[in-house]
Amino acid sequence: MSLTQNPNVNKWVEEMIALTKPEKVVWIDGSEEQLAQLKAEAISTGEMIELNQEKLPGCIYHRTKPNDVARVEDRTFICTKTKEDAGPTNNWMAPDEMKAMLTPLYDGSMKGRTMYVIPYSMGPIGSPLAKVGVEVTDSIYVVLNMNIMTRMGKAAFENLGDTSDDFVRGLHSKADVDPEKRYIVQFPEENTIWSINSAYGGNVLLGKKCFALRIASFQGKNEGWMAEHMLILGVKKPDGEVKYITAAFPSACGKTNLAMLIPPEGYKKAGYEVFTVGDDIAWMKPGEDGRLYAINPENGFFGVAPGTNAKSNYNALASTKKNTIFTNVAINNDDMTVWWEGLDKNPPVNATEWKGAKVNGPEFTSVVGADGKKQTLAHPNSRFTAPAVNCPCISPEFNNPKGVPVTAIIFGGRRASTTPLVYQSFDWTHGTYIGSAVSSETTAAATGAVGVLRHDPMAMKPFIGYNVGDYWAHWLEMGEKLGDKAPKIFNVNWFKKDDNGNFLWPGFGDNMRVLDWIIKRCEGTVDAVETPIGYIPKKEDINLEGIEDEVTPEILDKLLDVDTDLWKKEIAEMRRYYKEDIADKGGKIPAALYEVLDKIEARLAK
Ligand code: GTP
Ligand code: SPV
Ligand code: MN
């Protein structure tokens, strides 16, 4: 029975039932009883595996098909009325044409199955920045994940009210999980998402990338706010003040890690603390005082498992110790716990690898595959879905409906060379340029080659729900609106390498040293060196106490180096990118960004 009187919701759900023809329809109220029953059902059918309930209470395991382990960018579409409105960074098809193609795939796709109707809120219920979605799906895995990642259940409908039409309609069917018929489709003009033939993460948890970024970025453009692929963290200083920082890095480039960082000893002793507000997505809007405020629309973390350990990210690991869903990691059959590469140096002997084969872990992981790399027990994009409340450093402001005021915005990516450890933009317009110029080596978070340098403006290439030129114009408009209250914009690179391919910067907790400089720049309490690309720290202003042996003066020189020749190439590549990849393909680049490019070029030529 429907959980709402809202005729817009009920009419749409009726249409979806008529299309997909489920045997049964279950409305998800969010109650403990209902969730426990669904979990038990998923375990009894083998869809989920129960883990050791003493060591990992409430934790369950799920394995996806080997062809269904990451986002599929080549099968993701933005279906606006005109191709120009989707712009050069998106695949496009006319909405009618797309629906005509997909309708036969959805027709009867839930026959013999149950349809779950999931009401959810992105953002704290009652927050003026929050928005409601309804996802219908034939996957219990989706229901259980949405329960962790969103505020799911009846309460979301209370927020919508009995008459509003302002909710995002999400239709998901795993259908046959056929990769050739897999489509992830956004209709931004209709607040609608259609996803079919996948059962993995970002493709099917429709509140996340599909709604909170692709649809929401379009809504934000029209309503005067921003939806960004950004973590949100708070740094509490010894004087008790908390400064909030957001940071956009491409997928699997360190957002979860930075959001939960533990400061080095010296900082802890001095009284610094870091709090997590969000690890992946920020919705930001000017507040009454004219400053930019950010909320995390999510309620949990869908984090990369490999590389997560007590040293690299203690807080993330602690978050996964109860009520967590693990996807595509390895199982230790001796005690039904989980394992992944980088957890520790002891792969379980009695292991089940992520595809489901029982193997001897140490033997299995010593085999070099055809690609020259060692086999892994966990998939490189294996993930944990952990409730935010589990996080030891969750911010007291996590549920604040107003959000938190943002002092600094950081861009970054994986760059083996060229980009220094940190630099500051001259102003918001220059900062917007820096965002447009983010490029990064690709990761396992999306299907396709790994380690290839590609442009990923604002870390949003796969997520901008409209024309990237208009998106950059929106950034500039927001800067104008915020005026002198706008956050300061920075760029970081934790991934610069030496000639032997080793990272120059220790990263992780030591990134606090860079945040420290950024905060001081915002407060105006530290000087900087002006270079053609922006302000660089004076060497003595990066606190290296405790890591002097690792980061020698020579290494710091390399980290902060702005190599004129490499930067001339970088700028030439940006000109090519703006022209060939954007302007020639229907993206209108704001004149102000070309002016920034001209100025950097002129400074480099001097
Ligand atoms: P998505 O959830 O895909 O959006 O990823 P993310 O941006 O949250 O990335 P995450 O923090 O999960 O990190 C991805 C990978 O980068 C992990 O393997 C980390 O160990 C590694 N990583 C994170 N921070 C650092 C760092 O400061 N230095 C180095 N060298 N590696 C890092
Ligand atoms: C990302 O790829 O940026 C993720 C994981 O955060 S997913 O939800 O699959 O998009
Ligand atoms: Mn992400």
PDB file of C-alpha atoms in Angstrom, residues 31 35 51 84 91 139 168 175 179 197 218 229 288 293-294 350 358 384 400-402 410 506 513 529 532 546 595:
ATOM      1  CA  SER A  31      11.366   0.611   9.819  1.00  0.00           C
ATOM      2  CA  LEU A  35      14.887  -3.795   6.930  1.00  0.00           C
ATOM      3  CA  LEU A  51      29.631 -11.966   7.861  1.00  0.00           C
ATOM      4  CA  GLU A  84      23.614  21.573 -27.092  1.00  0.00           C
ATOM      5  CA  ASN A  91      26.639  11.413 -24.241  1.00  0.00           C
ATOM      6  CA  SER A 139      17.110  -5.045  -5.996  1.00  0.00           C
ATOM      7  CA  VAL A 168      13.277  13.072  -8.494  1.00  0.00           C
ATOM      8  CA  ALA A 175      16.924  -6.696 -15.635  1.00  0.00           C
ATOM      9  CA  PRO A 179      26.414  -5.111 -20.172  1.00  0.00           C
ATOM     10  CA  ASN A 197      21.050  -3.761 -16.479  1.00  0.00           C
ATOM     11  CA  PHE A 218      21.145  21.226 -13.338  1.00  0.00           C
ATOM     12  CA  HIS A 229      31.859  16.272  -6.302  1.00  0.00           C
ATOM     13  CA  GLU A 288      21.607  34.781   4.931  1.00  0.00           C
ATOM     14  CA  TYR A 293      27.045  27.148   3.097  1.00  0.00           C
ATOM     15  CA  ALA A 294      27.511  23.446   2.363  1.00  0.00           C
ATOM     16  CA  ASN A 350      41.586 -19.658   3.185  1.00  0.00           C
ATOM     17  CA  LYS A 358      38.085 -20.242  -3.157  1.00  0.00           C
ATOM     18  CA  PHE A 384      32.232  -0.441   1.737  1.00  0.00           C
ATOM     19  CA  ASN A 400      22.736  20.849  10.745  1.00  0.00           C
ATOM     20  CA  PRO A 401      19.980  21.826   8.288  1.00  0.00           C
ATOM     21  CA  LYS A 402      21.738  25.140   7.552  1.00  0.00           C
ATOM     22  CA  ILE A 410      40.282  22.946  -3.068  1.00  0.00           C
ATOM     23  CA  PRO A 506      53.749  11.258   2.290  1.00  0.00           C
ATOM     24  CA  ARG A 513      50.253  20.437   6.831  1.00  0.00           C
ATOM     25  CA  VAL A 529      55.397  33.605  -3.348  1.00  0.00           C
ATOM     26  CA  PRO A 532      52.736  32.890 -13.021  1.00  0.00           C
ATOM     27  CA  GLY A 546      58.374  15.136  12.356  1.00  0.00           C
ATOM     28  CA  GLU A 595      41.288  36.088 -20.170  1.00  0.00           C
TER      29      GLU A 595
END
